[in-house]
PDB file of C-alpha atoms in Angstrom:
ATOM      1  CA  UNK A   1      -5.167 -33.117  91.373  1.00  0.00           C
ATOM      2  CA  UNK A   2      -6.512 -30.734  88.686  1.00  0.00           C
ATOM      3  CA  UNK A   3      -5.722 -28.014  91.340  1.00  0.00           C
ATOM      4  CA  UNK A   4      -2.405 -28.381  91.608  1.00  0.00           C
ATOM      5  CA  UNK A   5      -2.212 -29.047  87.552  1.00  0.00           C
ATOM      6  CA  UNK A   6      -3.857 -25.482  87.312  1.00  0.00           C
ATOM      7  CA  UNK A   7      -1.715 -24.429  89.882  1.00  0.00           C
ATOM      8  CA  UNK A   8       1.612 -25.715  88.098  1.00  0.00           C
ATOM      9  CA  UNK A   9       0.541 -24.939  85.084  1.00  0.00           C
ATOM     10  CA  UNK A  10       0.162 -21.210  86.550  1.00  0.00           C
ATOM     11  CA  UNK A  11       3.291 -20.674  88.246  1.00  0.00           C
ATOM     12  CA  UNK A  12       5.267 -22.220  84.485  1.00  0.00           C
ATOM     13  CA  UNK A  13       3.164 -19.460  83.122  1.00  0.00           C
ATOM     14  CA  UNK A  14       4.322 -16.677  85.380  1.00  0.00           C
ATOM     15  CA  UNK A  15       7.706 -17.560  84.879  1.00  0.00           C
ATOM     16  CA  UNK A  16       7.554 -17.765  81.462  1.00  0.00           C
ATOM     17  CA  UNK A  17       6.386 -13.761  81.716  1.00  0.00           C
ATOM     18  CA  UNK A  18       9.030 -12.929  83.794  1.00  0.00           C
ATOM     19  CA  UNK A  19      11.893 -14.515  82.093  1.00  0.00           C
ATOM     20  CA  UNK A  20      10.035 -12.665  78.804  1.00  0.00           C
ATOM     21  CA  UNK A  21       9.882  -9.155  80.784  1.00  0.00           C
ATOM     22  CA  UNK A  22      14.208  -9.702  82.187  1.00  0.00           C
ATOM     23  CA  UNK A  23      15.043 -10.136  78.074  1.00  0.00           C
ATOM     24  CA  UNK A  24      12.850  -6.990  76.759  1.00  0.00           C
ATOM     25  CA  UNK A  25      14.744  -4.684  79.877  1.00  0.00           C
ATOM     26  CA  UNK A  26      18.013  -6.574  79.415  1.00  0.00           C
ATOM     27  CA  UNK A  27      18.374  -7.370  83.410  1.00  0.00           C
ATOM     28  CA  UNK A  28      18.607 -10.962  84.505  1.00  0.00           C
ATOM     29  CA  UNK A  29      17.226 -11.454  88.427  1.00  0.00           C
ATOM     30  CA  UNK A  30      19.150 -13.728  90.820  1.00  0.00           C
ATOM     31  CA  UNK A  31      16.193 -13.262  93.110  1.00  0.00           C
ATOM     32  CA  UNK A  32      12.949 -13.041  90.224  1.00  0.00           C
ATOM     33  CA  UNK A  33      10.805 -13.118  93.726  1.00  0.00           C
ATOM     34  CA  UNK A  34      11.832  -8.938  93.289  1.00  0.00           C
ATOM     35  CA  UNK A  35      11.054  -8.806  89.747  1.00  0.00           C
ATOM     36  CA  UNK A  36       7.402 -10.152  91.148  1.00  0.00           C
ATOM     37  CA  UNK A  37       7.113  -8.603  93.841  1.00  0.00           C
ATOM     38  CA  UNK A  38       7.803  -5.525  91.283  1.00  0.00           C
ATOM     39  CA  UNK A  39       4.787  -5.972  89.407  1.00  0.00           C
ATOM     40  CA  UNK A  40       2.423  -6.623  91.934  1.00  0.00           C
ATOM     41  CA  UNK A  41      -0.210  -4.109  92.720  1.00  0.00           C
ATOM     42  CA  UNK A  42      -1.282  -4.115  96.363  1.00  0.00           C
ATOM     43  CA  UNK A  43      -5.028  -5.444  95.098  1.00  0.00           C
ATOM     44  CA  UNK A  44      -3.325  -8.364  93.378  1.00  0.00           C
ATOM     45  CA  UNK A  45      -1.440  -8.839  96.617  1.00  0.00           C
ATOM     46  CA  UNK A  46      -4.385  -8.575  98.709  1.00  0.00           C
ATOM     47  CA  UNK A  47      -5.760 -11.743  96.516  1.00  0.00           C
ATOM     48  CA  UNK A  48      -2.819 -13.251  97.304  1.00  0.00           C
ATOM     49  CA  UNK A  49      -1.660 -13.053 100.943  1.00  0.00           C
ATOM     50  CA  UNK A  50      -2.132 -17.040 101.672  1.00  0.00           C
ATOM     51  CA  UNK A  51       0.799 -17.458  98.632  1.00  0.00           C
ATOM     52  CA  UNK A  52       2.945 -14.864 100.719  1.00  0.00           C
ATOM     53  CA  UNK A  53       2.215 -12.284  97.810  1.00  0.00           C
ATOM     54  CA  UNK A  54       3.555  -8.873  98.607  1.00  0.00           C
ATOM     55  CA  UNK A  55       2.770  -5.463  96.881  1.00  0.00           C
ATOM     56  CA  UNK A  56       5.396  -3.025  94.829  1.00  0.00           C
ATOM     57  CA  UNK A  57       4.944   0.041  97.442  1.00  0.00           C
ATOM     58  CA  UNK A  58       7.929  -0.202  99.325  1.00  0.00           C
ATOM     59  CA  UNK A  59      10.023  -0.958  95.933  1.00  0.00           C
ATOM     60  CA  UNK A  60       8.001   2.090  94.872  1.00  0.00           C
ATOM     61  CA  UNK A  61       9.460   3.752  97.562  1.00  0.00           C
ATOM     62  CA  UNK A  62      13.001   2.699  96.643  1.00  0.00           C
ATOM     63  CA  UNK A  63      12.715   3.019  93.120  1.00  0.00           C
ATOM     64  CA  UNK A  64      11.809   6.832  93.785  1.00  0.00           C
ATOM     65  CA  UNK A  65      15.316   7.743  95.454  1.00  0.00           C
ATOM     66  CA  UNK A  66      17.256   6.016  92.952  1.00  0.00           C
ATOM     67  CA  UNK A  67      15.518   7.847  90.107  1.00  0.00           C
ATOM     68  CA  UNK A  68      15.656  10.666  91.079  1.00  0.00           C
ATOM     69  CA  UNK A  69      19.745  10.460  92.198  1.00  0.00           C
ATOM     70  CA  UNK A  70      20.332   8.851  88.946  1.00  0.00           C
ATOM     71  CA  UNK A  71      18.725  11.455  87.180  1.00  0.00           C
ATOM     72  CA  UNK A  72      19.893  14.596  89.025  1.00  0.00           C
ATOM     73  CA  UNK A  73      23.491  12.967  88.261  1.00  0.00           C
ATOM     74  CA  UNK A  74      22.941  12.993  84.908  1.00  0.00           C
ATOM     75  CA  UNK A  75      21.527  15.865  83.956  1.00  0.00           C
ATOM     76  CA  UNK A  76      24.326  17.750  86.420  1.00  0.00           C
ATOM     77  CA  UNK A  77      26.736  15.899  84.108  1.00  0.00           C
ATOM     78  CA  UNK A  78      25.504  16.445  80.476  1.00  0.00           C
ATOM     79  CA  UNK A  79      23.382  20.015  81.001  1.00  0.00           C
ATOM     80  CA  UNK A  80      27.055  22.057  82.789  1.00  0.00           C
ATOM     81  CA  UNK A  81      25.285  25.129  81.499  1.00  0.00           C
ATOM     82  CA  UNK A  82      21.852  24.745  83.051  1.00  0.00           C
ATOM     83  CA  UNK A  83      21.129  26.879  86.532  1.00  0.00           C
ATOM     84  CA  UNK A  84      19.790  24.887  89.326  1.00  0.00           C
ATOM     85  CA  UNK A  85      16.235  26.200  88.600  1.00  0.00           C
ATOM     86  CA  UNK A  86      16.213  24.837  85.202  1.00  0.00           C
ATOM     87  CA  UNK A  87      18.052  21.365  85.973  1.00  0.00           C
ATOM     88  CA  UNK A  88      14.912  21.406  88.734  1.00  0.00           C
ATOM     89  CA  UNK A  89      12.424  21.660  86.036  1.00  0.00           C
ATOM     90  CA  UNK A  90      13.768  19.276  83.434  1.00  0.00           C
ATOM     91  CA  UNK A  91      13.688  16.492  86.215  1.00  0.00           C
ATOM     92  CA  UNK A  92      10.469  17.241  87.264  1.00  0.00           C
ATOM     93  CA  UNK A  93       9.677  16.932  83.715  1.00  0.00           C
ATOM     94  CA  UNK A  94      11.389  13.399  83.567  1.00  0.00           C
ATOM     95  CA  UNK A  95       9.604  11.770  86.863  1.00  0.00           C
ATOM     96  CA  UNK A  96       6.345  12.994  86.727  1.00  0.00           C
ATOM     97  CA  UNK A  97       3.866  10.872  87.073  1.00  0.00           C
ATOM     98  CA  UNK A  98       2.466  11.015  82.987  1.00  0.00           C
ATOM     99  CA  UNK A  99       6.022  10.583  81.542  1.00  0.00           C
ATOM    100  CA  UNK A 100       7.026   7.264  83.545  1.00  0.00           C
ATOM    101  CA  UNK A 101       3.587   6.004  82.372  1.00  0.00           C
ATOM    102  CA  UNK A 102       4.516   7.032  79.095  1.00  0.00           C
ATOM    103  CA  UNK A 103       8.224   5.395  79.210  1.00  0.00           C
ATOM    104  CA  UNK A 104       6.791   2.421  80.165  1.00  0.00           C
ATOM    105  CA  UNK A 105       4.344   1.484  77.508  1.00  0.00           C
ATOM    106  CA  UNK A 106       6.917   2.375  75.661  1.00  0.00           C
ATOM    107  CA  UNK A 107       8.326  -0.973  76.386  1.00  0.00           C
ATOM    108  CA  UNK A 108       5.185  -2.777  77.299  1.00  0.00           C
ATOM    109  CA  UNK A 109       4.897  -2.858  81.006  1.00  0.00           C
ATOM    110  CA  UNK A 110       1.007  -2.450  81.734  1.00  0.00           C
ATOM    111  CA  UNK A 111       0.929  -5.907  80.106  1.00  0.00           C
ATOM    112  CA  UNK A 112       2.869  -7.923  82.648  1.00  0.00           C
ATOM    113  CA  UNK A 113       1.325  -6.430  85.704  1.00  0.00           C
ATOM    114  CA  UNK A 114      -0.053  -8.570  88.158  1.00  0.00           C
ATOM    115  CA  UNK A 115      -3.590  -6.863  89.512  1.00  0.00           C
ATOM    116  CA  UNK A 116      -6.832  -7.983  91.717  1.00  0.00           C
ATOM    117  CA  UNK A 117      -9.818  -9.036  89.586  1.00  0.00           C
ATOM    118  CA  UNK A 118     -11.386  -5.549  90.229  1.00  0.00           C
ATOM    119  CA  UNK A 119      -8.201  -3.499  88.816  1.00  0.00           C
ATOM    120  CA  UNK A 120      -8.181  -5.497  85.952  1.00  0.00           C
ATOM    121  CA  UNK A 121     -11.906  -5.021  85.114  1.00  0.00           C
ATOM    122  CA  UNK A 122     -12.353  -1.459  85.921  1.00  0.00           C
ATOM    123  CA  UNK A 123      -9.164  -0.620  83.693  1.00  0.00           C
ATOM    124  CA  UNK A 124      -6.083  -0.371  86.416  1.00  0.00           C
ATOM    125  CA  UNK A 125      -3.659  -1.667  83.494  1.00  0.00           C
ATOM    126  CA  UNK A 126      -4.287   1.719  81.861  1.00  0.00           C
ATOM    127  CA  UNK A 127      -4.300   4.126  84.252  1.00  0.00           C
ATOM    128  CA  UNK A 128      -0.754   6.203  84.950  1.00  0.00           C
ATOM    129  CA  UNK A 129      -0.770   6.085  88.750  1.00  0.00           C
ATOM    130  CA  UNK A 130      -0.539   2.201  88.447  1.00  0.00           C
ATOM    131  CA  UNK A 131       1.990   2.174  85.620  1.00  0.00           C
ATOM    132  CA  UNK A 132       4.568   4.857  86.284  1.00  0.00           C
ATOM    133  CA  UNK A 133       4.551   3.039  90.241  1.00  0.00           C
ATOM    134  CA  UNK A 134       5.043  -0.170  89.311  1.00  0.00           C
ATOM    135  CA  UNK A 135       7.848   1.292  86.381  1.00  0.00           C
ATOM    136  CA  UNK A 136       9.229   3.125  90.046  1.00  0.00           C
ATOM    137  CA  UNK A 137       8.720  -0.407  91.779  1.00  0.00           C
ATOM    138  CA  UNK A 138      10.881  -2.104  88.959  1.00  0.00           C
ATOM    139  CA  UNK A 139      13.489   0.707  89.372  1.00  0.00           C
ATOM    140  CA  UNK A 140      13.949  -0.789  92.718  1.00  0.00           C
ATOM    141  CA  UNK A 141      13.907  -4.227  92.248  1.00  0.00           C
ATOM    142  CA  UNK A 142      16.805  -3.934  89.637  1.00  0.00           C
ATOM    143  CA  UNK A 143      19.452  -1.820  92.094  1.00  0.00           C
ATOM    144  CA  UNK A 144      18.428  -4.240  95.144  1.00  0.00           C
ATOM    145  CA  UNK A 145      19.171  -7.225  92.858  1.00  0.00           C
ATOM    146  CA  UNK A 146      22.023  -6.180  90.948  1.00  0.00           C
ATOM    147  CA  UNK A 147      23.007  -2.762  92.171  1.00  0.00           C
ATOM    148  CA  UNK A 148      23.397   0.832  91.396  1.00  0.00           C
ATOM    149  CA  UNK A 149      25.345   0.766  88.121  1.00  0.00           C
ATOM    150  CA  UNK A 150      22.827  -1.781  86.655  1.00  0.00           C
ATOM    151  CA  UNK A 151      19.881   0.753  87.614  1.00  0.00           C
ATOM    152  CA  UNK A 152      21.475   3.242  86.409  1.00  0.00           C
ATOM    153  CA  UNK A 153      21.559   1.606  82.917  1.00  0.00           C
ATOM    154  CA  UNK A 154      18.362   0.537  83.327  1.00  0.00           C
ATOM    155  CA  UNK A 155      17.218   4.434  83.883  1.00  0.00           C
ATOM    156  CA  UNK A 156      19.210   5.512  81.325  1.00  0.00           C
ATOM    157  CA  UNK A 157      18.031   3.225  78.708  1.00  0.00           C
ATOM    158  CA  UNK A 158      14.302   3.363  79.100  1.00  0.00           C
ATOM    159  CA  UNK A 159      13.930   7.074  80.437  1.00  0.00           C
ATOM    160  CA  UNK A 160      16.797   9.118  79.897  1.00  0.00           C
ATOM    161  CA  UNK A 161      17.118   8.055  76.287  1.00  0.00           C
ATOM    162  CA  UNK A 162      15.157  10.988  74.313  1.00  0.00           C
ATOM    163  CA  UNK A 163      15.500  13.736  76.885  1.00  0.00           C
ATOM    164  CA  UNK A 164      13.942  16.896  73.921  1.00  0.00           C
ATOM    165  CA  UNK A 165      10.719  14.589  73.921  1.00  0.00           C
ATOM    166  CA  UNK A 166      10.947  13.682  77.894  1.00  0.00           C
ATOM    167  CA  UNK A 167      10.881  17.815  77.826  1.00  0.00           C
ATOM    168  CA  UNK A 168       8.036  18.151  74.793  1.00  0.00           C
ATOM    169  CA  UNK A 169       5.726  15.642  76.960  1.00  0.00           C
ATOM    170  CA  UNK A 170       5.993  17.962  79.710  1.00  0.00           C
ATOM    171  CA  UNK A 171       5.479  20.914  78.325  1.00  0.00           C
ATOM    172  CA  UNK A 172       2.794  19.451  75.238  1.00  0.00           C
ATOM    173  CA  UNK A 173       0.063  21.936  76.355  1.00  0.00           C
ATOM    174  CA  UNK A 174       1.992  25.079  76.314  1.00  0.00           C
ATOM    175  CA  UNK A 175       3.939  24.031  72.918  1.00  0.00           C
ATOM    176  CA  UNK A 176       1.086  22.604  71.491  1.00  0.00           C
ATOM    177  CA  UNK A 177      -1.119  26.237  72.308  1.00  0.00           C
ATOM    178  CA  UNK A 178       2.278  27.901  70.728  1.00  0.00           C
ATOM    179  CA  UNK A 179       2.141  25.895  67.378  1.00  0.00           C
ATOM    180  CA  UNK A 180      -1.802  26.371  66.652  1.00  0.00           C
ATOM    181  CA  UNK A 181      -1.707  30.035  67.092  1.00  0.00           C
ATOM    182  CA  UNK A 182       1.759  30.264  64.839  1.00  0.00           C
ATOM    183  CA  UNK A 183       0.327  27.410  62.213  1.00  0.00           C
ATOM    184  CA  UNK A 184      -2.916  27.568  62.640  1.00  0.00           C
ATOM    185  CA  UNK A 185      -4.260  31.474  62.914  1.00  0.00           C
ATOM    186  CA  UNK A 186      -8.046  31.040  63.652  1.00  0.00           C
ATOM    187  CA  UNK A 187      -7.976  28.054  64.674  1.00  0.00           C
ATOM    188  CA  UNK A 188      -9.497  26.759  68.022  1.00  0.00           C
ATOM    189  CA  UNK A 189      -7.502  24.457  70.331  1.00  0.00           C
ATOM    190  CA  UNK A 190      -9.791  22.492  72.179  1.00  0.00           C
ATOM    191  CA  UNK A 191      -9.389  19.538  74.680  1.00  0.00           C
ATOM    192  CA  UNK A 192     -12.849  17.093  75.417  1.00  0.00           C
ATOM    193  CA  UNK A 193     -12.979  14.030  77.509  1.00  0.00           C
ATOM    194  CA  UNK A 194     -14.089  11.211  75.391  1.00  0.00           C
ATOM    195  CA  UNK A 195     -14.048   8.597  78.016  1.00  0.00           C
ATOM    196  CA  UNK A 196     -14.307   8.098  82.322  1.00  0.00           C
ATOM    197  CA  UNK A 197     -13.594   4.588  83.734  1.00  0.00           C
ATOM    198  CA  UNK A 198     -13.115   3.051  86.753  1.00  0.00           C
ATOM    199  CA  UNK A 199     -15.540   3.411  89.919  1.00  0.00           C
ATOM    200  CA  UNK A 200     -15.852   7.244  91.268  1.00  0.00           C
ATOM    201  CA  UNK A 201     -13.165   7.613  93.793  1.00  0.00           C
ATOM    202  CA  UNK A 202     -10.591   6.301  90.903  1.00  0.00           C
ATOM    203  CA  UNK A 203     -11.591   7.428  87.692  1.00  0.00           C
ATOM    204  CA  UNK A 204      -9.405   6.889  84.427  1.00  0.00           C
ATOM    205  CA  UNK A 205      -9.756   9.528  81.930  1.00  0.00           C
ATOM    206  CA  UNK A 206      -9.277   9.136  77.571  1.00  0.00           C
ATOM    207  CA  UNK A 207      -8.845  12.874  75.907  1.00  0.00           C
ATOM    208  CA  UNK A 208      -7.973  14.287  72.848  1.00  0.00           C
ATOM    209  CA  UNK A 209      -6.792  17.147  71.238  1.00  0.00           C
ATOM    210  CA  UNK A 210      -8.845  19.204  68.478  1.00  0.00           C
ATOM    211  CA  UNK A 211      -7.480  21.919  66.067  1.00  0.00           C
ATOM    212  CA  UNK A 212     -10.692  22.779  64.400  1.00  0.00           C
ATOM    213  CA  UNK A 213     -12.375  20.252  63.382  1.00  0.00           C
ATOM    214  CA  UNK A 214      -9.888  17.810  63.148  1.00  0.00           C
ATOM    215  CA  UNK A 215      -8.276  15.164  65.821  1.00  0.00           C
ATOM    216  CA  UNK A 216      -4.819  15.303  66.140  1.00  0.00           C
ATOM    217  CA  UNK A 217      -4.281  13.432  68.663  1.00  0.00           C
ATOM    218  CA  UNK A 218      -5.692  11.128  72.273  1.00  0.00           C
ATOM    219  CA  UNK A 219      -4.137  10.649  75.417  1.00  0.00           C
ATOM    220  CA  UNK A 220      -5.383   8.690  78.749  1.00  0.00           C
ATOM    221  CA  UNK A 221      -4.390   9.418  82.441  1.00  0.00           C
ATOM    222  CA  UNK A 222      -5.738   9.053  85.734  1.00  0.00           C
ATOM    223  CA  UNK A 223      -6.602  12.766  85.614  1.00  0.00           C
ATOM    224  CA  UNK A 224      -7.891  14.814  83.041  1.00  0.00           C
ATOM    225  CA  UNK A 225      -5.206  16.542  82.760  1.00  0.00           C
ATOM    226  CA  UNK A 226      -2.736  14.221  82.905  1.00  0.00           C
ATOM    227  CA  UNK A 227      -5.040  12.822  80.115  1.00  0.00           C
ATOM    228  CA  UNK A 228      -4.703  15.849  77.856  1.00  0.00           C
ATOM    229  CA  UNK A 229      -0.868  16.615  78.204  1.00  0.00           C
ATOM    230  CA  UNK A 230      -0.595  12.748  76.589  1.00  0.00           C
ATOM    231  CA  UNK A 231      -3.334  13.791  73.728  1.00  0.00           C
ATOM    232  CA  UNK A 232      -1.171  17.293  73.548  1.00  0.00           C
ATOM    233  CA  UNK A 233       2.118  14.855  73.260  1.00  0.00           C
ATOM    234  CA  UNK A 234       0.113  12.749  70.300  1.00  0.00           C
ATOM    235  CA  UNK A 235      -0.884  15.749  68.520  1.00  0.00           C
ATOM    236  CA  UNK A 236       2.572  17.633  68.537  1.00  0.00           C
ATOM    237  CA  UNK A 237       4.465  14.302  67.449  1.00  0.00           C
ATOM    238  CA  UNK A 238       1.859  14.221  64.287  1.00  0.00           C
ATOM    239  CA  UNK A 239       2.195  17.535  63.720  1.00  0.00           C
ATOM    240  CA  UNK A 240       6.448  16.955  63.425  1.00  0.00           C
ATOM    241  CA  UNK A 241       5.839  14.324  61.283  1.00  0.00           C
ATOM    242  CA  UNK A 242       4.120  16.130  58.556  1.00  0.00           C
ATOM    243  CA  UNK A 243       7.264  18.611  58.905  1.00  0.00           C
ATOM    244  CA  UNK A 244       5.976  21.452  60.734  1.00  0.00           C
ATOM    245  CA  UNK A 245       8.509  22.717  63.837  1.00  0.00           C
ATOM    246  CA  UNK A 246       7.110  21.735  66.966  1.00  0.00           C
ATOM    247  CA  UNK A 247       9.781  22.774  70.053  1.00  0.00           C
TER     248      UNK A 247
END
């Protein structure tokens, strides 16, 4: 009996998170076994098999081709000037792997994954690989539940909505190199590795950026440098807010 309390108990739980997760991203599933199915990392899913769980890698796989249709149509639409090779860059800049991450904290993702005890302890919820698939994974879920025009808002809201700092992410390192030798003559730019988590053959990495002696800003990734573009990101947004031109 106290089984299938806790068990009860669980599944109100989880759909209490989902129906919370459908009003921060504005979609409403008619099939929320998607939206699950979504957020489930294949070690949660391996946990899970004798519930039917199933893992987010062939949403993942979805998700992918819409993004990256729904973003080539938009930037063809609202960049007429831009030559093929730029448009190229500017979505790579979009997709990568550190700027989905980064879009989805942005709304609070890592929080509602679902992950195996041993992602969860060795820090999975932070590390970009995870996030920026399951944010791919989502992607999918919404145009298989409600379609292509309700992706495509769903793209548009939560990563094509600041394109210049979509484009200053990408880019942090080189900008960020720019601005210290323009602002900061004599000045060293230097990038150390403050933290490694996560067994060997998946490590998570925690960086920041120093001008001088001074932190400007920290970034975390699944590879160092992924780690350091988001500390590179940190420091240029600090830097704009204390007025100096960062782009």
């Amino acid at each position: 009996m106290l089984w299938k309390r806790s068990g009860a108990r669980s599944a109100e739980l989880m759909k209490e998170r989902l129906k919370e997760l459908e009003e921060i991203i504005g979609v409403s599933f008619h099939d929320r076994s998607l939206l699950r199915q979504a957020l489930s990392h294949s070690s949660y899913a391996n946990e899970h098999r004798a519930q039917g769980a199933l893992d987010n890698e062939r949403l993942e796989f979805l998700g992918d081709a819409v993004l990256e249709l729904v973003s080539s149509k938009y930037l063809y639409e609202s960049c007429p000037d831009l030559p093929e090779g730029d448009l190229t860059k500017l979505r790579a800049s979009i997709v990568c792997e550190p700027t989905l991450a980064f879009c989805a904290r942005q709304f609070g993702l890592p929080s509602f994954l679902l992950l195996g005890n041993g992602e969860e302890h060795t820090g999975g919820r932070g590390r970009n690989s995870i996030v920026s698939d399951a944010l791919e994974a989502l992607i999918g879920a919404v145009f298989l539940d409600a379609g292509i025009e309700e992706a495509d808002a769903f793209i548009r809201r939560f990563i094509l909505n600041d394109i210049e700092h979509k484009k200053l992410f990408y880019d942090s390192k080189t900008i960020l190199q720019e601005v210290v030798q323009r602002e900061y003559p004599g000045e060293e730019l230097v990038y150390r590795i403050i933290g490694e988590y996560g067994p060997a053959h998946d490590r998570h990495f925690e960086a920041e950026a120093v001008i001088g002696s001074k932190t400007l800003g920290r970034g975390h990734g699944s590879a160092k440098k992924s780690a350091e573009m988001e500390a590179a990101y940190r420091a240029l947004i600090e830097l704009k807010q204390r007025g100096i031109h960062v782009s």
